[in-house]
Tab-separated table of C-alpha atoms in Angstrom:
chain	number	residue	atom	x	y	z
A	1	UNK	CA	0.019	-0.020	-0.066
A	2	UNK	CA	1.450	3.397	-0.964
A	3	UNK	CA	1.708	6.464	1.143
A	4	UNK	CA	-1.388	8.039	-0.651
A	5	UNK	CA	-3.729	5.300	-0.334
A	6	UNK	CA	-2.811	5.188	3.434
A	7	UNK	CA	-3.761	8.887	3.669
A	8	UNK	CA	-6.965	8.234	1.729
A	9	UNK	CA	-7.651	5.495	4.367
A	10	UNK	CA	-7.152	7.649	7.090
A	11	UNK	CA	-9.296	10.369	5.718
A	12	UNK	CA	-12.116	7.877	5.014
A	13	UNK	CA	-11.744	6.182	8.232
A	14	UNK	CA	-12.272	9.503	10.214
A	15	UNK	CA	-15.292	10.560	7.836
A	16	UNK	CA	-16.886	7.180	8.523
A	17	UNK	CA	-16.145	6.913	12.439
A	18	UNK	CA	-15.463	10.482	13.595
A	19	UNK	CA	-14.018	11.138	16.898
A	20	UNK	CA	-15.527	13.539	19.352
A	21	UNK	CA	-18.591	14.186	17.349
A	22	UNK	CA	-21.748	15.218	18.980
A	23	UNK	CA	-22.094	18.550	21.257
A	24	UNK	CA	-21.068	17.965	24.744
A	25	UNK	CA	-21.014	20.081	27.998
A	26	UNK	CA	-19.490	21.406	29.819
A	27	UNK	CA	-17.687	23.722	27.534
A	28	UNK	CA	-16.015	27.262	27.785
A	29	UNK	CA	-16.848	28.502	23.992
A	30	UNK	CA	-18.644	27.588	21.200
A	31	UNK	CA	-18.286	28.797	17.532
A	32	UNK	CA	-20.068	28.182	14.544
A	33	UNK	CA	-17.986	28.353	11.174
A	34	UNK	CA	-19.547	28.165	7.678
A	35	UNK	CA	-17.686	27.503	4.510
A	36	UNK	CA	-20.007	29.332	1.997
A	37	UNK	CA	-17.924	28.040	-1.149
A	38	UNK	CA	-19.158	24.310	-0.669
A	39	UNK	CA	-21.671	24.619	2.399
A	40	UNK	CA	-19.724	22.945	5.082
A	41	UNK	CA	-20.790	23.785	8.420
A	42	UNK	CA	-19.630	23.289	11.925
A	43	UNK	CA	-20.370	24.123	15.519
A	44	UNK	CA	-17.453	23.286	17.824
A	45	UNK	CA	-17.478	23.539	21.708
A	46	UNK	CA	-13.976	23.667	23.592
A	47	UNK	CA	-13.351	22.959	27.038
A	48	UNK	CA	-9.916	23.960	28.481
A	49	UNK	CA	-8.589	23.196	31.916
A	50	UNK	CA	-9.253	25.519	34.888
A	51	UNK	CA	-5.797	27.335	34.324
A	52	UNK	CA	-6.408	27.507	30.440
A	53	UNK	CA	-3.407	25.625	29.699
A	54	UNK	CA	-4.663	22.245	28.510
A	55	UNK	CA	-7.410	21.241	25.881
A	56	UNK	CA	-9.672	19.034	27.865
A	57	UNK	CA	-12.339	18.389	25.354
A	58	UNK	CA	-13.331	19.274	21.705
A	59	UNK	CA	-16.992	18.505	20.658
A	60	UNK	CA	-18.786	19.307	17.534
A	61	UNK	CA	-21.442	18.774	14.805
A	62	UNK	CA	-20.540	19.018	11.227
A	63	UNK	CA	-22.051	18.500	7.984
A	64	UNK	CA	-20.681	18.912	4.422
A	65	UNK	CA	-17.976	17.218	2.578
A	66	UNK	CA	-15.848	14.360	3.683
A	67	UNK	CA	-12.720	16.587	3.880
A	68	UNK	CA	-14.221	18.970	6.398
A	69	UNK	CA	-15.756	16.260	8.530
A	70	UNK	CA	-12.590	14.015	8.527
A	71	UNK	CA	-10.493	16.991	9.161
A	72	UNK	CA	-12.219	18.124	12.335
A	73	UNK	CA	-12.124	14.600	13.620
A	74	UNK	CA	-8.373	14.049	13.058
A	75	UNK	CA	-7.817	17.545	14.578
A	76	UNK	CA	-10.037	16.629	17.908
A	77	UNK	CA	-7.845	13.509	18.093
A	78	UNK	CA	-4.624	15.079	17.844
A	79	UNK	CA	-5.194	17.955	20.289
A	80	UNK	CA	-7.670	16.755	23.066
A	81	UNK	CA	-5.401	16.078	26.210
A	82	UNK	CA	-2.654	18.005	24.958
A	83	UNK	CA	-1.352	21.681	26.266
A	84	UNK	CA	-2.787	24.728	24.737
A	85	UNK	CA	0.230	25.846	23.029
A	86	UNK	CA	1.131	22.655	21.527
A	87	UNK	CA	-2.626	22.411	20.166
A	88	UNK	CA	-1.862	25.887	18.689
A	89	UNK	CA	1.512	24.739	17.379
A	90	UNK	CA	-0.207	21.967	15.629
A	91	UNK	CA	-2.639	24.349	14.079
A	92	UNK	CA	0.101	26.294	12.742
A	93	UNK	CA	1.945	23.530	11.373
A	94	UNK	CA	-1.639	22.131	9.669
A	95	UNK	CA	-2.181	25.588	8.094
A	96	UNK	CA	1.405	25.932	6.820
A	97	UNK	CA	0.997	22.736	5.362
A	98	UNK	CA	-2.458	22.993	3.687
A	99	UNK	CA	-1.894	26.350	2.223
A	100	UNK	CA	1.408	25.626	0.668
A	101	UNK	CA	-0.066	24.339	-2.726
A	102	UNK	CA	1.794	21.219	-2.433
A	103	UNK	CA	5.258	22.862	-1.597
A	104	UNK	CA	5.533	21.981	1.910
A	105	UNK	CA	4.709	18.347	2.805
A	106	UNK	CA	4.016	19.049	6.703
A	107	UNK	CA	5.776	17.465	9.739
A	108	UNK	CA	3.878	14.095	10.876
A	109	UNK	CA	5.878	14.576	14.302
A	110	UNK	CA	3.700	17.718	14.923
A	111	UNK	CA	0.475	17.032	13.195
A	112	UNK	CA	0.303	13.419	13.664
A	113	UNK	CA	-2.678	12.059	11.237
A	114	UNK	CA	-3.168	15.455	10.048
A	115	UNK	CA	-0.401	14.718	7.426
A	116	UNK	CA	-3.094	12.650	5.539
A	117	UNK	CA	-4.536	15.902	4.128
A	118	UNK	CA	-1.227	17.224	2.608
A	119	UNK	CA	-2.755	16.348	-0.820
A	120	UNK	CA	-5.541	18.598	-0.514
A	121	UNK	CA	-3.080	21.470	-0.474
A	122	UNK	CA	-2.970	20.972	-4.273
A	123	UNK	CA	-6.595	21.846	-4.395
A	124	UNK	CA	-7.265	25.583	-3.536
A	125	UNK	CA	-11.163	24.947	-3.496
A	126	UNK	CA	-10.738	22.092	-0.742
A	127	UNK	CA	-8.235	23.904	1.622
A	128	UNK	CA	-10.850	25.878	3.193
A	129	UNK	CA	-12.738	22.657	3.694
A	130	UNK	CA	-9.660	21.099	5.335
A	131	UNK	CA	-9.132	24.260	7.546
A	132	UNK	CA	-12.707	24.900	8.842
A	133	UNK	CA	-12.353	22.758	12.003
A	134	UNK	CA	-8.989	23.844	12.896
A	135	UNK	CA	-9.813	27.563	12.457
A	136	UNK	CA	-12.852	26.972	14.692
A	137	UNK	CA	-10.777	25.532	17.387
A	138	UNK	CA	-8.595	28.799	17.306
A	139	UNK	CA	-11.659	30.803	17.615
A	140	UNK	CA	-13.113	29.050	20.350
A	141	UNK	CA	-9.796	28.611	22.301
A	142	UNK	CA	-9.319	32.425	22.126
A	143	UNK	CA	-12.837	33.123	23.193
A	144	UNK	CA	-12.361	30.583	26.207
A	145	UNK	CA	-9.061	32.507	26.843
A	146	UNK	CA	-10.924	36.086	26.634
A	147	UNK	CA	-13.451	34.834	29.327
A	148	UNK	CA	-10.299	34.451	31.737
A	149	UNK	CA	-9.081	37.819	31.553
């Protein structure tokens, strides 16, 4: 099995068997993001630790294409339980890879299964699909941090 087939398998598995799907309580912040170019929609909740240093939970409801739904599932799997700075580093690495138009392969040591979306970067119309959940997490985490201040 070649690398591209393995990546397709990861995406298909997360699409068919999403992790952290279904909105859960308690949560610190909830955001709703829409990708108007293809109709993807996502409501995402984030729960941080009391000291706002760790991602305790991420839950979501998503409709749309397989890329957007699989990407948010992979993202949740990669960041739940991680220190917030590490989760934000994963987001930055994923965004760098996915917006590179195929010029940057990404670092699987940082983004784990997020690397499966590296091929999406060659399809500009799909980049927003893959980023939807990651950017929703960024917004929800920022909102949660603002509440602390």
